[in-house]
Short mmCIF file of C-alpha atoms and ligand atoms in Angstrom, two decimals:
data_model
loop_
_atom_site.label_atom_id
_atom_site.label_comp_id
_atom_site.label_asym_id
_atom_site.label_seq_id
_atom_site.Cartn_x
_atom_site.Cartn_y
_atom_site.Cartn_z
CA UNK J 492 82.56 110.13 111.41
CA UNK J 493 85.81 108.38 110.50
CA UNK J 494 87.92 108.94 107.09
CA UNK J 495 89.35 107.43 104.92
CA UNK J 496 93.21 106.67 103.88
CA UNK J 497 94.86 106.45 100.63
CA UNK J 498 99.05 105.14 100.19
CA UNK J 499 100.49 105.96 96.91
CA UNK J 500 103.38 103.60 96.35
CA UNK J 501 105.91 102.89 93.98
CA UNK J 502 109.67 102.97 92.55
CA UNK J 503 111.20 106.57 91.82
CA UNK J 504 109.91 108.41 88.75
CA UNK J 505 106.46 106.63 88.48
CA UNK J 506 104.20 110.30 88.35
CA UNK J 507 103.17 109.63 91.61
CA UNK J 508 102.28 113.14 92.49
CA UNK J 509 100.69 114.28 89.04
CA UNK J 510 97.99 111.09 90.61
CA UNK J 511 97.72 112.55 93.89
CA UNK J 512 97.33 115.99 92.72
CA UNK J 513 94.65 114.63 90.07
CA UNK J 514 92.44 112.43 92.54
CA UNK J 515 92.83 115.41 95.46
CA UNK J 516 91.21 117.91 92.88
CA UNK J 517 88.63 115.28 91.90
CA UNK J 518 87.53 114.36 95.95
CA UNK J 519 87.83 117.84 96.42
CA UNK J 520 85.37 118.44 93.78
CA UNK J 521 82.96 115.97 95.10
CA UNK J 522 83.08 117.76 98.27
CA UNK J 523 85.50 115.65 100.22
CA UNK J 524 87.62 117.38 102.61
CA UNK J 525 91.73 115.83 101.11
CA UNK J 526 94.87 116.37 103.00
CA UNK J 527 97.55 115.93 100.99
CA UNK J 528 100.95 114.71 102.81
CA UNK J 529 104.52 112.90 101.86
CA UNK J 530 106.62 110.25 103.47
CA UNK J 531 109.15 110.30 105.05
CA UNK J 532 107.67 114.23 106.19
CA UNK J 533 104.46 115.62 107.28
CA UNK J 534 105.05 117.31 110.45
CA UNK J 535 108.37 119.36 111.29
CA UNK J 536 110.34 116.85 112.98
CA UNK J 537 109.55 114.36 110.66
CA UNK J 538 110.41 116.76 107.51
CA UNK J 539 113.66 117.09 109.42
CA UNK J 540 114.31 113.42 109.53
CA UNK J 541 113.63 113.64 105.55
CA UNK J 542 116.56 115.76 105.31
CA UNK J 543 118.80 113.72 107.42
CA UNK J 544 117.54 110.28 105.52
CA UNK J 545 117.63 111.59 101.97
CA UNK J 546 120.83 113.74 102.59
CA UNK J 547 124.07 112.71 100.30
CA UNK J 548 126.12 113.77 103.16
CA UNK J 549 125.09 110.51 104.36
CA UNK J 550 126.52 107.75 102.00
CA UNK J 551 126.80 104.32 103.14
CA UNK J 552 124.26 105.00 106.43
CA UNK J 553 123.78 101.75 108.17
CA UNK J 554 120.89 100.57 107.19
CA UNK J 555 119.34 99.93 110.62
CA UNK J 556 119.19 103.37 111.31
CA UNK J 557 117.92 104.07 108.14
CA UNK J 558 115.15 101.93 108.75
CA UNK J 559 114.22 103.50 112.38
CA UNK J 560 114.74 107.21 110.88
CA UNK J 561 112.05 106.61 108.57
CA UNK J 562 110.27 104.83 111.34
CA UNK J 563 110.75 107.90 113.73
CA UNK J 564 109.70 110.43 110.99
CA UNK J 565 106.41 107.69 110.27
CA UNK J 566 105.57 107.65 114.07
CA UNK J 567 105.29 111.79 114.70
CA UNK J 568 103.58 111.83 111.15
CA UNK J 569 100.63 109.56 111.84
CA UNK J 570 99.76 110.58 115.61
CA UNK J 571 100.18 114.23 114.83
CA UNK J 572 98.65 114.53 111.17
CA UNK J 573 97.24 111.71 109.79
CA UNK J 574 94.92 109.82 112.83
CA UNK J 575 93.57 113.27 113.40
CA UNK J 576 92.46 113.82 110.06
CA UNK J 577 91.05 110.30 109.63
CA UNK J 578 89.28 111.09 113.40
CA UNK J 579 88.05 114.41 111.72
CA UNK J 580 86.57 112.22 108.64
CA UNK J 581 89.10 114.03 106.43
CA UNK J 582 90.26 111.85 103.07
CA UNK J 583 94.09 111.65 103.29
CA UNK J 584 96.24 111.11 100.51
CA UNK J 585 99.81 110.58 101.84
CA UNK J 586 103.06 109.99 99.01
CA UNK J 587 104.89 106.38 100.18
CA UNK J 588 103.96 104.72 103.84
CA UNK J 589 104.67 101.20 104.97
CA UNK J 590 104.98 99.55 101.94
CA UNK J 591 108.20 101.90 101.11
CA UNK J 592 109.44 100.73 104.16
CA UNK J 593 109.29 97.06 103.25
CA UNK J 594 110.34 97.40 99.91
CA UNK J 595 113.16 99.80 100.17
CA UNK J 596 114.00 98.76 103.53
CA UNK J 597 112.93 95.39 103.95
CA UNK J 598 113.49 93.85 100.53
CA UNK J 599 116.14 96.14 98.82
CA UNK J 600 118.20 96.59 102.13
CA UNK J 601 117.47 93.08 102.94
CA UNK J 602 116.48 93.83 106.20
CA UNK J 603 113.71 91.49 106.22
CA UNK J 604 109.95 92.54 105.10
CA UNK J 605 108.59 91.26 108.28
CA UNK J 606 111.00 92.71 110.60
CA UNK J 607 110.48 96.32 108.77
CA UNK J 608 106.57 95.83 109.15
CA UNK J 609 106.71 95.41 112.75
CA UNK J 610 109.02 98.57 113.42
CA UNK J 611 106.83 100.29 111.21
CA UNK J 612 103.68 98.99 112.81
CA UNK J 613 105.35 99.53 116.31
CA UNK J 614 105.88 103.02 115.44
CA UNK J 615 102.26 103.73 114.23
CA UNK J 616 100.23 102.00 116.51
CA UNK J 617 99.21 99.51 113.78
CA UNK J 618 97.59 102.22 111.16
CA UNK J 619 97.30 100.74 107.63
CA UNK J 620 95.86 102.37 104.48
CA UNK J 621 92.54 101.91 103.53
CA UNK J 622 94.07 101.34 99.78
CA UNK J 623 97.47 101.39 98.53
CA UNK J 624 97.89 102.99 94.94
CA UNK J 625 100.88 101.38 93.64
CA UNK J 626 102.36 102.70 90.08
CA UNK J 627 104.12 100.29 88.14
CA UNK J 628 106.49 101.15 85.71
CA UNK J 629 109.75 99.41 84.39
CA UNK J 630 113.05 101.36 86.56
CA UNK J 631 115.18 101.10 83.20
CA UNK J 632 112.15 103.96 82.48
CA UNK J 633 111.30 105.53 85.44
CA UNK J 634 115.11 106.31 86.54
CA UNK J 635 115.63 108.50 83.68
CA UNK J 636 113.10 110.88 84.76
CA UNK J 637 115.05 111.56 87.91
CA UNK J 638 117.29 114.59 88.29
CA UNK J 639 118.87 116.08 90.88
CA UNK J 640 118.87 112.15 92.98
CA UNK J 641 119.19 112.30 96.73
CA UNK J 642 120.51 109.41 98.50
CA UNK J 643 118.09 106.66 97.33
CA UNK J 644 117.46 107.62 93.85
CA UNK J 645 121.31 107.38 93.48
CA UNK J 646 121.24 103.70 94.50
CA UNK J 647 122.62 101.36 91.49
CA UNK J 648 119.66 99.76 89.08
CA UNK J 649 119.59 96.68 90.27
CA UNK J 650 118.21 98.68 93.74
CA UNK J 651 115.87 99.68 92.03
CA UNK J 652 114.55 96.58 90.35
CA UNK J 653 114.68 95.14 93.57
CA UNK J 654 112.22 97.88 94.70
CA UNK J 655 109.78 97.45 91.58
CA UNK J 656 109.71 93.80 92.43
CA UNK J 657 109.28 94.07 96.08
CA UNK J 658 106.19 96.84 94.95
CA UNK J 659 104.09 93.53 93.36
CA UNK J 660 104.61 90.79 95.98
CA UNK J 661 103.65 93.11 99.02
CA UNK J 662 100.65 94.01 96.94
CA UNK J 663 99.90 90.66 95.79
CA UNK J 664 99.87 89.49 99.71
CA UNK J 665 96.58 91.56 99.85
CA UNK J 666 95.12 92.18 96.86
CA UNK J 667 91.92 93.41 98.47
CA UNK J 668 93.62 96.25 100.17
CA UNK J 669 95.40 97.53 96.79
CA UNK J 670 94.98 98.78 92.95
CA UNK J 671 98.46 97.77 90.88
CA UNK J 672 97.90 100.21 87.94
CA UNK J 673 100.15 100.12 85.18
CA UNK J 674 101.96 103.21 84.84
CA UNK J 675 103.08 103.78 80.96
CA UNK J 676 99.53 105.03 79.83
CA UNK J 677 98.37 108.36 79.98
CA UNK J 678 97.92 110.18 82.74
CA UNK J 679 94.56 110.59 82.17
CA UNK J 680 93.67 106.95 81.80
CA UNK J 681 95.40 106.19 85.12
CA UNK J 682 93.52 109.09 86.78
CA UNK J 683 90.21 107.30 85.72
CA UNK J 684 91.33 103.97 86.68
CA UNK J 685 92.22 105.07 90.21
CA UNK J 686 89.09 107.44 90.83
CA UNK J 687 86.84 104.65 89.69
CA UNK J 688 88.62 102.20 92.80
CA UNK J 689 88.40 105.13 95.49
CA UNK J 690 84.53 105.88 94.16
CA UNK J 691 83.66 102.22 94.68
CA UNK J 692 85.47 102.28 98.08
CA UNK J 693 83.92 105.13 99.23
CA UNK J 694 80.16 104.38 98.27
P1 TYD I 1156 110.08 110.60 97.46
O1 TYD I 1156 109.34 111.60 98.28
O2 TYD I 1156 109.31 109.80 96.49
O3 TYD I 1156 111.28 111.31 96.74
P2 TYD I 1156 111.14 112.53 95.69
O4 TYD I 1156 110.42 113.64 96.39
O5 TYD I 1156 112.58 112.81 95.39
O6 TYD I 1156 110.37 111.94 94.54
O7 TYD I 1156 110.74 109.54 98.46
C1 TYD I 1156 111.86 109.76 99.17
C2 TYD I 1156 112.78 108.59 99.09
O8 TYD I 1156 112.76 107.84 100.33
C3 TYD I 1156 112.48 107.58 98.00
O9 TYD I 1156 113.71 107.24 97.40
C4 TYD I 1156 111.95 106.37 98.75
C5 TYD I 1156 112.61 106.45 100.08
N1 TYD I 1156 111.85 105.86 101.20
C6 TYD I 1156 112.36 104.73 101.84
O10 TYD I 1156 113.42 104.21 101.47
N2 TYD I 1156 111.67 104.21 102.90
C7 TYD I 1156 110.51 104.76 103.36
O11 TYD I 1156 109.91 104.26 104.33
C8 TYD I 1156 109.99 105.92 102.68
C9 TYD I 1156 108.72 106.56 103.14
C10 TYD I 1156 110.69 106.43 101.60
#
């Protein structure tokens, strides 16, 4: 029996969670066993890196080490959490993975998309999502739904647009292994468009 595993990707503010929580419900209905998990996070070390990462004590962090902290907290989050639920035939639905890497990291940072993939990869043991969910939505929007913004979210817009951007190429790379969905209509409509994409994948 082997699972199955579902990214959700995408800038800050996109409703990212109202999906998740909407397609756990619906597997969950259909008698799928869902384990719902976040990025960077997931296990206890790894929430601990979260706090270092995200934390505003940390202003101007190189971003090398930024891009190995969320590496580290990726590594302990996948061997501990998320290979034994896909071994246990569990669905997982986990907020950000690789791709926020890359396009954070990678293309906002300018660290290089390829470079961040590796470490990433490295750090994993090469575990991809089945399908990435990306959320598209224009930052000039999305930002303004952010309060309270840790150390990324406070990033200038252009950051931000950078991020958006980055979002669409990685997914264009590989269309087969993603659904862009526009994120301006209704929650509800996005919720169908997504379940319809995970039903066809999982039949
Ligand atoms: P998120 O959980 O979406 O923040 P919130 O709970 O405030 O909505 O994501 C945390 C932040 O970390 C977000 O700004 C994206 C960033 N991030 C990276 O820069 N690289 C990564 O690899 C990951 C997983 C997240």
């Amino acid at each position: 029996m082997t699972g199955y595993f579902i990214a959700f990707e995408g800038g800050e503010g996109v409703g990212k969670s109202t999906q998740e929580a909407l397609l756990a419900d619906f597997l969950t209905e259909i008698g799928k066993t869902v384990i719902r998990t976040r990025e960077p996070g997931g296990t206890p070390a790894a929430e601990q890196i979260r706090d270092t990462v995200l934390s505003r004590e940390h202003e101007g962090m190189n971003p090398q080490s930024e891009a190995l902290l969320f590496a580290a907290a990726r590594g302990d989050h996948v061997a501990r959490v998320i290979r034994p639920a896909i071994a246990r035939g569990d669905v997982v639905i986990c907020d950000r993975f690789i791709d926020s890497s890359i396009a954070y990291q990678g293309y906002a940072r300018a660290l290089g998309p390829d470079r961040v993939r590796d470490l990433s990869m490295w750090a994993t043991g090469g575990l991809l999502p089945n399908l990435t969910i990306v959320l598209t939505l224009d930052p000039e929007v999305s930002m303004k739904r952010v309060i309270n913004p840790d150390r990324m979210e406070a990033e200038p817009m252009q950051y931000h647009r950078d991020v958006a951007d980055a979002f669409i190429e990685i997914a264009a790379l590989d269309p087969g292994r993603y659904l862009v969905v526009d994120a301006t209509g209704s929650k509800e409509e996005i919720a169908e468009v997504i379940r319809q994409r995970v039903m066809q994948e999982l039949n």
